[in-house]
Coordinates of C-alpha atoms in Angstrom, one line a residue:
Chain A
M95 CA 8.9 -20.9 -15.3
T96 CA 11.3 -19.7 -18.0
K97 CA 9.3 -21.6 -20.5
T98 CA 6.1 -19.6 -19.6
Y99 CA 8.0 -16.3 -19.9
L100 CA 9.3 -17.4 -23.3
Y101 CA 5.9 -18.3 -24.5
W102 CA 4.4 -15.0 -23.4
A103 CA 7.3 -13.1 -25.0
L104 CA 6.5 -14.9 -28.3
V105 CA 2.8 -13.8 -27.9
F106 CA 4.0 -10.2 -27.3
V107 CA 6.1 -10.2 -30.4
G108 CA 3.3 -11.7 -32.4
L109 CA 0.9 -9.0 -31.2
I110 CA 3.3 -6.3 -32.2
I111 CA 3.8 -7.7 -35.7
T112 CA 0.0 -8.1 -36.1
S113 CA -0.5 -4.5 -35.0
L114 CA 2.1 -3.3 -37.5
L115 CA 0.6 -5.2 -40.4
L116 CA -3.1 -4.5 -39.7
G117 CA -5.0 -1.7 -41.2
S118 CA -7.3 -0.6 -44.1
I119 CA -4.3 -0.9 -46.4
T120 CA -2.7 -4.4 -46.5
L121 CA 1.0 -4.5 -46.1
D122 CA 2.8 -7.4 -47.8
S123 CA 5.9 -8.0 -49.9
A124 CA 4.2 -6.9 -53.1
S125 CA 3.0 -3.6 -51.8
F126 CA 5.4 -2.7 -49.1
D127 CA 5.0 0.9 -48.1
W128 CA 7.8 2.0 -45.8
Q129 CA 6.3 5.5 -45.3
L130 CA 3.0 4.1 -44.2
L131 CA 4.8 1.9 -41.7
S132 CA 7.0 4.6 -40.3
Q133 CA 4.5 7.4 -40.1
T134 CA 1.4 5.6 -38.8
R135 CA 1.8 1.9 -38.0
I136 CA 5.0 2.1 -35.9
P137 CA 3.9 5.2 -34.0
R138 CA 0.5 3.7 -33.4
T139 CA 2.0 0.4 -32.1
I140 CA 4.5 2.2 -29.9
A141 CA 1.7 4.5 -28.5
I142 CA -0.4 1.4 -27.6
V143 CA 2.4 -0.4 -25.9
L144 CA 3.5 2.7 -23.9
S145 CA -0.1 3.6 -22.8
G146 CA -0.9 0.0 -21.9
M147 CA 2.3 -0.3 -19.8
S148 CA 2.1 3.0 -18.0
L149 CA -1.7 2.9 -17.3
S150 CA -1.4 -0.6 -15.8
V151 CA 1.5 0.4 -13.6
A152 CA -0.3 3.7 -12.6
G153 CA -3.2 1.6 -11.6
V154 CA -1.3 -0.7 -9.3
I155 CA 0.4 2.3 -7.6
M156 CA -3.0 4.0 -7.0
Q157 CA -4.2 0.7 -5.5
M158 CA -1.2 0.8 -3.1
L159 CA -1.9 4.4 -2.1
A160 CA -5.6 3.7 -1.5
N161 CA -4.9 0.3 0.1
N162 CA -7.7 -1.0 -2.2
K163 CA -7.4 -3.3 -5.2
F164 CA -10.4 -1.9 -7.1
V165 CA -9.4 1.6 -7.9
E166 CA -7.6 3.2 -10.8
P167 CA -7.5 6.6 -12.5
T168 CA -10.4 6.0 -14.8
T169 CA -12.8 4.7 -12.0
T170 CA -12.1 7.4 -9.4
G171 CA -12.5 10.7 -11.2
T172 CA -8.8 11.3 -12.1
V173 CA -9.3 11.3 -15.8
E174 CA -12.6 13.3 -15.5
W175 CA -10.6 16.0 -13.8
A176 CA -8.1 15.9 -16.6
I177 CA -10.9 16.3 -19.1
L178 CA -12.3 19.2 -17.1
G179 CA -9.0 20.9 -17.2
M180 CA -8.7 20.5 -21.0
L181 CA -12.3 21.7 -21.4
L182 CA -11.6 24.9 -19.4
L183 CA -8.4 25.4 -21.3
L184 CA -10.3 25.1 -24.6
I185 CA -12.9 27.7 -23.4
F186 CA -10.5 30.2 -21.9
Y187 CA -7.3 29.7 -23.9
P188 CA -8.0 27.8 -27.1
Q189 CA -4.7 28.6 -28.7
A190 CA -2.7 26.7 -26.0
S191 CA 0.2 24.6 -27.2
L192 CA 0.5 20.9 -26.6
T193 CA 2.9 21.5 -23.6
V194 CA 0.4 23.8 -21.9
K195 CA -2.4 21.3 -22.6
L196 CA -0.4 18.6 -21.1
S197 CA 0.6 20.6 -18.0
V198 CA -3.0 21.6 -17.4
S199 CA -4.2 18.0 -17.9
V200 CA -1.6 16.7 -15.4
L201 CA -2.3 19.4 -12.9
F202 CA -6.0 18.7 -12.9
S203 CA -5.3 14.9 -12.7
I204 CA -3.2 15.6 -9.5
L205 CA -6.2 17.5 -8.1
G206 CA -8.5 14.7 -9.0
A207 CA -6.3 11.9 -7.6
M208 CA -5.6 13.8 -4.4
S209 CA -9.2 14.8 -3.8
F210 CA -10.4 11.2 -4.2
L211 CA -7.7 9.8 -1.8
L212 CA -8.6 12.5 0.8
L213 CA -12.3 11.6 0.3
I214 CA -11.8 8.0 1.1
K215 CA -9.5 8.8 4.0
K216 CA -12.3 11.0 5.5
L217 CA -14.8 8.2 5.0
H218 CA -12.8 5.8 7.3
T219 CA -14.2 2.8 5.5
R220 CA -12.4 -0.5 5.2
S221 CA -15.0 -2.1 3.1
I222 CA -13.4 -3.3 -0.1
I223 CA -16.5 -2.6 -2.2
M224 CA -17.3 0.8 -0.7
V225 CA -14.1 2.5 -1.9
P226 CA -14.5 1.7 -5.6
L227 CA -18.2 2.6 -5.4
V228 CA -17.4 6.0 -3.9
G229 CA -14.8 6.4 -6.7
I230 CA -17.3 5.6 -9.4
I231 CA -19.9 8.0 -7.9
Y232 CA -17.2 10.7 -7.6
A233 CA -16.2 10.2 -11.2
G234 CA -19.8 10.4 -12.2
V235 CA -20.2 13.8 -10.5
I236 CA -17.1 15.3 -12.1
G237 CA -18.2 13.8 -15.4
A238 CA -21.6 15.5 -15.1
V239 CA -19.9 18.8 -14.4
V240 CA -17.8 18.3 -17.6
N241 CA -20.9 17.4 -19.6
F242 CA -22.8 20.4 -18.3
I243 CA -20.1 22.9 -19.2
A244 CA -19.5 21.2 -22.6
Y245 CA -23.2 21.2 -23.4
Q246 CA -23.6 24.9 -22.4
Q247 CA -20.6 25.8 -24.6
D248 CA -21.5 23.5 -27.4
L249 CA -18.3 21.5 -27.1
M250 CA -19.7 18.0 -26.6
Q251 CA -17.8 16.5 -29.6
F252 CA -14.5 17.5 -28.1
V253 CA -15.3 15.8 -24.8
W254 CA -16.2 12.7 -26.8
V255 CA -12.9 12.7 -28.5
W256 CA -11.2 12.7 -25.1
I257 CA -13.5 10.2 -23.4
Q258 CA -13.2 7.7 -26.2
G259 CA -9.7 6.3 -26.2
D260 CA -8.6 5.9 -29.8
F261 CA -5.3 5.3 -31.4
S262 CA -6.4 5.8 -35.0
M263 CA -5.3 9.5 -35.0
I264 CA -1.8 8.7 -33.8
L265 CA 0.8 9.8 -36.3
Q266 CA 4.6 10.4 -36.1
G267 CA 5.1 13.6 -34.2
R268 CA 1.9 13.3 -32.3
Y269 CA 2.5 10.6 -29.7
E270 CA 6.1 11.2 -28.5
L271 CA 5.0 12.5 -25.1
L272 CA 3.9 9.0 -24.3
W273 CA 7.6 8.2 -24.0
F274 CA 7.6 10.4 -20.9
A275 CA 4.8 8.2 -19.4
G276 CA 7.0 5.2 -20.2
L277 CA 9.9 6.8 -18.4
L278 CA 7.7 7.4 -15.4
T279 CA 6.9 3.6 -15.4
C280 CA 10.6 2.9 -15.2
L281 CA 10.9 5.3 -12.3
A282 CA 8.0 3.5 -10.6
Y283 CA 10.0 0.2 -10.9
F284 CA 13.0 1.9 -9.5
I285 CA 11.2 2.9 -6.3
A286 CA 8.8 -0.1 -6.3
D287 CA 9.7 -1.2 -2.7
R288 CA 8.6 2.1 -1.3
F289 CA 5.1 1.7 -2.9
T290 CA 4.8 -1.8 -1.7
I291 CA 5.6 -0.6 1.9
I292 CA 3.1 2.2 1.5
G293 CA 0.5 -0.5 0.6
L294 CA 1.2 -2.1 4.0
G295 CA -0.3 1.0 5.7
K296 CA 0.9 4.2 7.3
N297 CA 2.1 2.7 10.6
V298 CA 4.2 0.0 9.0
A299 CA 5.7 2.5 6.6
T300 CA 6.5 4.9 9.3
N301 CA 8.0 2.1 11.5
L302 CA 10.3 1.2 8.6
G303 CA 11.6 4.8 8.4
L304 CA 9.7 5.8 5.3
N305 CA 8.5 9.3 4.9
Y306 CA 4.9 8.4 4.2
G307 CA 3.7 11.8 3.0
Y308 CA 6.7 12.2 0.7
V309 CA 6.2 8.8 -1.0
F310 CA 2.5 9.4 -1.2
A311 CA 3.1 12.7 -3.0
I312 CA 5.5 11.0 -5.5
G313 CA 2.9 8.3 -6.1
I314 CA 0.1 10.7 -6.8
T315 CA 2.2 12.8 -9.1
L316 CA 3.3 9.7 -11.0
V317 CA -0.3 8.3 -11.3
A318 CA -1.7 11.7 -12.3
S319 CA 1.0 12.4 -14.9
V320 CA 0.4 9.1 -16.6
A321 CA -3.3 9.6 -16.6
G322 CA -3.0 13.2 -17.8
I323 CA -0.6 12.4 -20.7
T324 CA -2.6 9.4 -22.0
V325 CA -5.8 11.5 -22.0
V326 CA -4.2 14.2 -24.0
I327 CA -2.6 11.8 -26.6
A328 CA -5.0 8.9 -26.8
G329 CA -8.1 9.6 -24.7
V330 CA -9.5 7.6 -21.8
L331 CA -8.6 3.9 -21.8
P332 CA -10.8 2.5 -19.1
F333 CA -10.1 -0.5 -16.7
L334 CA -6.6 -1.3 -17.9
G335 CA -5.1 -0.2 -14.6
L336 CA -7.6 -2.2 -12.7
I337 CA -7.8 -5.6 -14.3
V338 CA -4.1 -6.1 -15.2
P339 CA -2.7 -5.6 -11.7
N340 CA -5.5 -7.8 -10.2
I341 CA -4.8 -10.7 -12.6
I342 CA -1.0 -10.5 -12.0
S343 CA -1.6 -10.2 -8.2
L344 CA -3.7 -13.4 -8.3
Y345 CA -0.7 -15.4 -9.5
Y346 CA 2.4 -13.4 -8.4
G347 CA 1.2 -11.3 -5.4
D348 CA 1.8 -7.6 -4.8
N349 CA 5.5 -7.3 -4.2
L350 CA 5.9 -4.5 -6.8
R351 CA 9.6 -5.2 -7.3
R352 CA 8.5 -8.5 -8.8
S353 CA 5.1 -7.6 -10.3
I354 CA 5.7 -4.2 -12.0
P355 CA 7.6 -5.7 -15.0
L356 CA 4.8 -8.3 -15.4
I357 CA 2.1 -5.8 -15.0
A358 CA 3.8 -3.6 -17.6
C359 CA 4.1 -6.4 -20.2
M360 CA 0.6 -7.7 -19.6
G361 CA -0.8 -4.1 -19.8
A362 CA 0.9 -3.6 -23.2
M363 CA -0.4 -6.9 -24.5
L364 CA -4.0 -6.4 -23.4
A365 CA -3.9 -2.9 -25.0
L366 CA -2.6 -4.4 -28.2
V367 CA -5.3 -7.1 -28.2
C368 CA -8.0 -4.5 -27.7
D369 CA -6.7 -2.3 -30.4
I370 CA -6.3 -5.2 -32.8
L371 CA -10.0 -6.1 -32.1
A372 CA -11.0 -2.5 -32.6
R373 CA -9.4 -2.7 -36.0
I374 CA -10.7 -6.1 -37.1
L375 CA -14.3 -6.1 -35.9
V376 CA -15.7 -3.7 -38.5
H377 CA -12.9 -3.8 -41.0
P378 CA -12.0 -1.6 -42.9
F379 CA -13.5 0.8 -40.3
E380 CA -12.6 1.1 -36.6
I381 CA -14.3 1.0 -33.3
P382 CA -12.6 3.3 -30.7
V383 CA -10.4 1.1 -28.6
G384 CA -11.9 2.7 -25.4
V385 CA -15.2 1.1 -26.2
I386 CA -13.6 -2.4 -26.5
M387 CA -11.7 -1.9 -23.3
G388 CA -14.9 -0.7 -21.6
V389 CA -16.7 -3.9 -22.6
V390 CA -13.9 -6.3 -21.9
G391 CA -12.7 -4.4 -18.8
S392 CA -16.1 -4.0 -17.1
A393 CA -16.9 -7.7 -17.5
I394 CA -13.6 -8.8 -15.9
F395 CA -13.9 -6.1 -13.3
L396 CA -17.3 -7.4 -12.3
G397 CA -15.9 -11.0 -12.2
L398 CA -13.1 -9.9 -9.9
L399 CA -15.4 -8.0 -7.6
L400 CA -17.7 -11.0 -7.3
R401 CA -14.8 -13.3 -6.7
Q402 CA -13.5 -11.0 -3.9
T403 CA -16.9 -10.8 -2.1
R404 CA -17.2 -14.6 -2.2
H405 CA -13.8 -14.9 -0.6
D406 CA -14.7 -12.5 2.2
Chain B
M1239 CA 16.2 5.0 27.3
I1240 CA 12.7 6.3 26.9
E1241 CA 11.4 9.1 29.0
F1242 CA 7.9 10.7 29.2
K1243 CA 7.9 14.2 30.6
N1244 CA 4.5 15.6 31.6
V1245 CA 3.0 13.9 28.5
A1246 CA -0.6 14.4 27.7
L1247 CA -2.7 13.4 24.7
S1248 CA -6.2 14.4 23.8
Y1249 CA -8.4 13.8 20.8
G1250 CA -10.5 17.0 20.6
Q1251 CA -12.2 17.3 24.0
K1252 CA -11.4 13.7 25.1
Q1253 CA -8.3 13.4 27.2
V1254 CA -6.7 10.0 26.6
L1255 CA -3.5 10.4 28.6
K1256 CA -3.0 12.8 31.5
D1257 CA 0.4 14.1 32.7
I1258 CA 2.4 11.0 32.4
N1259 CA 5.9 10.9 33.8
L1260 CA 7.9 7.8 33.2
T1261 CA 11.4 6.5 32.6
L1262 CA 12.0 3.1 31.0
A1263 CA 15.3 1.3 31.5
D1264 CA 17.6 0.6 28.6
T1265 CA 17.0 -3.1 28.7
G1266 CA 14.4 -5.6 30.0
L1267 CA 10.8 -6.5 29.4
T1268 CA 8.1 -4.0 30.4
S1269 CA 4.4 -4.8 30.2
I1270 CA 1.7 -2.2 30.1
I1271 CA -1.6 -3.3 31.6
G1272 CA -4.9 -1.7 32.2
P1273 CA -8.6 -1.8 31.4
N1274 CA -10.0 -1.2 27.9
G1275 CA -9.7 2.5 26.9
S1276 CA -7.1 3.3 29.6
G1277 CA -4.6 4.6 27.0
K1278 CA -2.2 1.7 26.7
S1279 CA -2.1 1.7 22.9
S1280 CA -1.9 5.5 22.8
C1281 CA 1.0 5.3 25.2
L1282 CA 2.8 3.0 22.8
S1283 CA 2.0 5.1 19.8
L1284 CA 3.6 8.1 21.5
M1285 CA 6.7 6.1 22.4
S1286 CA 7.1 5.1 18.7
R1287 CA 6.4 8.6 17.2
L1288 CA 3.3 7.3 15.4
Q1289 CA 1.5 9.9 17.3
K1290 CA 2.5 13.3 18.6
A1291 CA 1.9 14.3 22.3
S1292 CA -0.6 17.1 22.8
A1293 CA 1.6 18.4 25.7
G1294 CA 4.9 17.4 27.2
E1295 CA 7.8 15.5 25.6
V1296 CA 8.8 12.0 24.7
L1297 CA 12.5 11.5 24.7
L1298 CA 14.6 8.6 23.3
D1299 CA 18.2 8.7 24.5
N1300 CA 17.7 12.3 25.6
S1301 CA 16.5 13.6 22.3
P1302 CA 12.9 14.4 21.4
I1303 CA 11.6 11.4 19.5
Q1304 CA 9.8 13.5 16.8
Q1305 CA 13.1 15.1 15.9
I1306 CA 15.1 12.0 15.2
P1307 CA 15.5 11.4 11.5
A1308 CA 13.1 8.7 10.4
N1309 CA 15.6 6.3 8.9
Q1310 CA 17.9 6.5 12.0
L1311 CA 14.9 5.9 14.3
A1312 CA 13.9 2.9 12.3
K1313 CA 17.2 1.2 13.3
K1314 CA 16.7 2.0 17.0
L1315 CA 13.1 1.4 17.6
S1316 CA 10.4 -0.7 16.0
I1317 CA 6.7 -0.9 16.7
L1318 CA 4.0 -3.4 15.9
R1319 CA 0.5 -2.2 16.2
Q1320 CA -2.7 -4.2 16.6
D1321 CA -4.3 -3.2 13.4
N1322 CA -2.1 -4.6 10.6
H1323 CA -4.7 -4.4 8.0
T1324 CA -3.5 -4.6 4.4
N1325 CA -5.1 -5.7 1.2
A1326 CA -1.7 -6.3 -0.4
R1327 CA -0.8 -9.9 -1.2
I1328 CA 2.8 -10.4 -0.1
Q1329 CA 4.7 -13.6 0.4
V1330 CA 5.7 -14.3 4.0
K1331 CA 9.4 -14.2 3.3
D1332 CA 9.2 -11.0 1.3
L1333 CA 7.2 -9.3 4.1
I1334 CA 9.7 -10.2 6.7
T1335 CA 12.5 -9.1 4.4
F1336 CA 10.8 -5.7 4.4
G1337 CA 11.6 -5.6 8.1
R1338 CA 15.2 -5.2 7.0
Y1339 CA 14.3 -2.3 4.8
P1340 CA 15.9 0.4 7.0
Y1341 CA 19.3 -1.4 6.4
H1342 CA 19.1 -2.5 2.8
Q1343 CA 16.7 0.2 1.3
G1344 CA 15.4 -2.4 -1.2
R1345 CA 18.5 -4.4 -2.0
P1346 CA 18.8 -7.0 0.8
S1347 CA 22.3 -8.4 1.3
A1348 CA 23.2 -12.0 2.1
E1349 CA 23.5 -10.9 5.8
D1350 CA 19.9 -9.5 5.7
L1351 CA 18.5 -12.7 4.2
K1352 CA 20.3 -14.7 6.9
I1353 CA 18.6 -12.7 9.6
V1354 CA 15.3 -13.1 7.9
E1355 CA 15.7 -16.8 7.8
Q1356 CA 16.5 -16.9 11.5
C1357 CA 13.4 -14.8 12.3
I1358 CA 11.2 -17.2 10.3
E1359 CA 12.6 -20.0 12.3
Y1360 CA 12.1 -18.1 15.5
V1361 CA 8.3 -17.8 15.0
D1362 CA 8.0 -21.3 13.5
L1363 CA 6.9 -20.3 10.0
Q1364 CA 9.3 -22.3 7.8
A1365 CA 6.4 -24.4 6.4
V1366 CA 4.5 -21.4 5.1
Q1367 CA 7.3 -19.0 4.2
D1368 CA 6.4 -18.9 0.5
R1369 CA 2.7 -18.4 1.0
F1370 CA 0.8 -15.2 0.6
I1371 CA -0.2 -13.5 3.8
D1372 CA -3.9 -13.6 2.9
Q1373 CA -3.7 -17.5 2.8
L1374 CA -2.6 -17.6 6.5
S1375 CA -4.7 -18.0 9.6
G1376 CA -5.0 -15.0 12.0
G1377 CA -2.4 -16.5 14.3
Q1378 CA 0.1 -17.2 11.6
R1379 CA -0.3 -13.7 10.2
Q1380 CA 0.3 -12.3 13.7
R1381 CA 3.6 -14.3 13.9
V1382 CA 4.6 -13.0 10.5
F1383 CA 4.3 -9.4 11.6
I1384 CA 6.2 -10.2 14.9
A1385 CA 8.9 -11.8 12.8
M1386 CA 9.0 -8.6 10.6
V1387 CA 9.6 -6.5 13.7
L1388 CA 12.2 -8.9 15.1
A1389 CA 14.0 -8.8 11.7
Q1390 CA 14.3 -5.0 12.1
D1391 CA 16.7 -5.9 14.9
T1392 CA 16.3 -2.7 17.0
Q1393 CA 17.4 -2.0 20.5
T1394 CA 13.8 -1.1 21.5
I1395 CA 10.9 -3.3 20.4
L1396 CA 7.3 -2.1 21.0
L1397 CA 4.5 -4.5 20.6
D1398 CA 0.8 -3.7 21.0
E1399 CA -1.0 -6.9 22.2
P1400 CA 1.3 -9.3 20.4
L1401 CA -0.6 -12.3 21.8
N1402 CA -3.8 -11.4 19.9
N1403 CA -5.1 -14.3 17.9
L1404 CA -2.4 -16.7 19.3
D1405 CA -3.0 -20.0 20.9
I1406 CA -1.4 -20.8 24.3
K1407 CA 1.5 -22.6 22.7
H1408 CA 2.5 -19.8 20.4
S1409 CA 1.8 -17.1 23.1
V1410 CA 4.2 -18.8 25.4
S1411 CA 6.8 -19.2 22.7
I1412 CA 6.6 -15.6 21.7
M1413 CA 6.9 -14.4 25.3
K1414 CA 9.9 -16.7 25.8
Q1415 CA 11.5 -15.3 22.7
L1416 CA 11.0 -11.8 23.9
R1417 CA 12.4 -12.8 27.3
Q1418 CA 15.4 -14.3 25.6
A1419 CA 15.9 -11.2 23.4
C1420 CA 16.1 -9.2 26.7
D1421 CA 18.4 -11.6 28.5
E1422 CA 20.8 -12.6 25.8
L1423 CA 20.8 -9.6 23.4
N1424 CA 20.1 -6.9 26.0
K1425 CA 17.1 -5.6 24.2
Q1426 CA 14.4 -3.4 25.6
V1427 CA 10.9 -4.8 24.9
V1428 CA 7.7 -3.0 25.8
V1429 CA 4.4 -4.9 25.3
V1430 CA 0.8 -4.1 25.9
L1431 CA -0.8 -7.2 27.4
H1432 CA -4.3 -8.1 28.6
D1433 CA -3.4 -11.3 30.3
I1434 CA -2.0 -10.2 33.7
N1435 CA -0.5 -13.7 34.4
F1436 CA 1.6 -13.5 31.2
A1437 CA 2.7 -10.0 32.3
A1438 CA 3.6 -11.2 35.7
H1439 CA 5.5 -14.2 34.6
Y1440 CA 7.7 -12.7 31.9
S1441 CA 8.1 -9.0 32.8
D1442 CA 10.8 -7.2 34.7
T1443 CA 8.5 -4.2 35.1
I1444 CA 4.8 -3.7 34.9
I1445 CA 3.2 -0.4 34.2
A1446 CA -0.6 0.1 34.9
L1447 CA -2.8 2.7 33.3
K1448 CA -6.3 3.6 34.3
N1449 CA -8.4 6.4 32.7
G1450 CA -5.3 7.8 31.1
E1451 CA -3.3 8.0 34.3
L1452 CA -0.3 6.1 35.4
V1453 CA -1.6 4.3 38.5
A1454 CA 1.2 1.8 39.2
N1455 CA 4.8 1.2 38.1
G1456 CA 6.9 -1.5 39.6
S1457 CA 8.1 -5.1 39.6
P1458 CA 5.7 -8.0 39.1
T1459 CA 5.7 -8.7 42.9
D1460 CA 4.8 -5.0 43.6
I1461 CA 1.9 -5.1 41.2
M1462 CA 0.6 -8.6 41.8
Q1463 CA -1.2 -7.6 45.0
D1464 CA -4.9 -8.0 45.6
S1465 CA -5.3 -4.3 46.5
V1466 CA -3.3 -3.0 43.5
L1467 CA -5.0 -5.1 40.9
S1468 CA -8.5 -4.7 42.3
H1469 CA -8.0 -0.9 42.1
I1470 CA -6.7 -1.0 38.5
Y1471 CA -9.6 -3.1 37.2
D1472 CA -12.4 -2.0 39.6
M1473 CA -13.2 -5.6 40.5
P1474 CA -12.2 -8.0 43.2
I1475 CA -9.0 -9.9 42.1
T1476 CA -7.2 -12.5 44.3
V1477 CA -3.5 -13.2 43.8
T1478 CA -2.4 -16.7 44.8
N1479 CA 1.0 -18.3 44.7
I1480 CA 1.1 -21.2 42.4
Q1481 CA 4.4 -23.0 42.2
G1482 CA 6.1 -20.0 43.7
K1483 CA 4.7 -17.6 41.1
P1484 CA 2.1 -15.0 41.9
T1485 CA -0.9 -15.9 39.7
C1486 CA -4.2 -14.0 39.7
L1487 CA -7.5 -15.6 39.8
F1488 CA -10.3 -13.6 38.4
Y1489 CA -13.0 -16.1 37.5
S1490 CA -16.0 -15.8 39.8

């Protein structure tokens, strides 16, 4: 057991070093550029690790709130709502500061996550496949609204920047808000038991003396804040919050006290792998990391869905 | 002590419970029986604050149950409903440890873990305690949830059809354990049962509901009468004494 952890820790460190050394300019002992490292490579690597961690953990919390393993902010309309908020802000208040942008993005994410969870509550369905399908349709509808408004206002290229998760623009001074998402991940670990109990259903949670509505509200705020922050800083990073918790759950179960640290580490590693791929595949150019995650993520997602239906 | 004072419950136009007045003793095993849709589960939900009465009041130890702080109530009264549907994969032992949550709030002590171990033994699940609940049979999962409620160690234990999915051996063993909890630990247990013979054999009191009304409330000997049972279930039922115990025969 300890050996496995050690092995994975080495992989993690290896990925971080690769991420630091990789880019259009080669870093080696002959041409060591400290400024390059501190202003772009280190911030970029930290940004990837923080987004990967926090999005994966946000995913598992949303899955507990929805009592369904196949939902996460990018497949249920939460990030589309965040983009809608940013788009409206761009139209009506283009000079907004980063703080205002972030607040609007988080606020709209909360609306998005809440409306989705209310929607599935109203549907009264227990079908494992139905809930994620409703989520994808709902996300499609909100996405269409975004596209319509953006098209009318000639702002499509902005929407593309937000939709395509990309770390190539990360510089020192432009990613630090992600630390807050990282902090929220730690908070999630702190109250992990409450989220696990919520995942056992409202009756069990109430029986154990938990204030269901209160924990639910904390969960939504947490998930939406992480989604909102990452959209503003890096754009949409699809499927991370879905595949990472599912793979960890397969081996270690859903007791979040135990699984959140593993989910966080694996999320960070997967994000690093995708970002490294994004940088190597068309070197010296880059593919947006969101595209890589979309391809890798949707394939694994489909595999997990098929596996689940076979088991039922 | 649980008291119902003129309690009614309706979903929209449909009245599920009508003007129920009821007092349950502090200790002992009470069974709630009645046909499908007679309001048994709703009655239990009201007792456990999972639902609010449309009219009247439910009191626990003389205070309205909805006003007792959630965390205090969780140490006094526990409920197991029928529909324990979860998609979360939790290990048996972890799940039962969550039964102690009202006491440890996430940091189980050695004492908590000892009680958990006892409860696992109680329901005969030692062999599967490290498995995930989705790898268990329906009966095993039912026993896990019963163990979780037992671990909560409350004065009052409410169980909605606990014998669902259980074979005869485990049904008898669960009822015996509940009986033992009443006799030795002075607990109050309220169960919704479908099998009248189980109810008659193990209960101190039987309550019968029909169409949302309380139609009978008494000791097993009071209830186990041809006329009473036939009225409750709207079909001829004969009670026979087998080895000194009233047993009802309803196969025709």
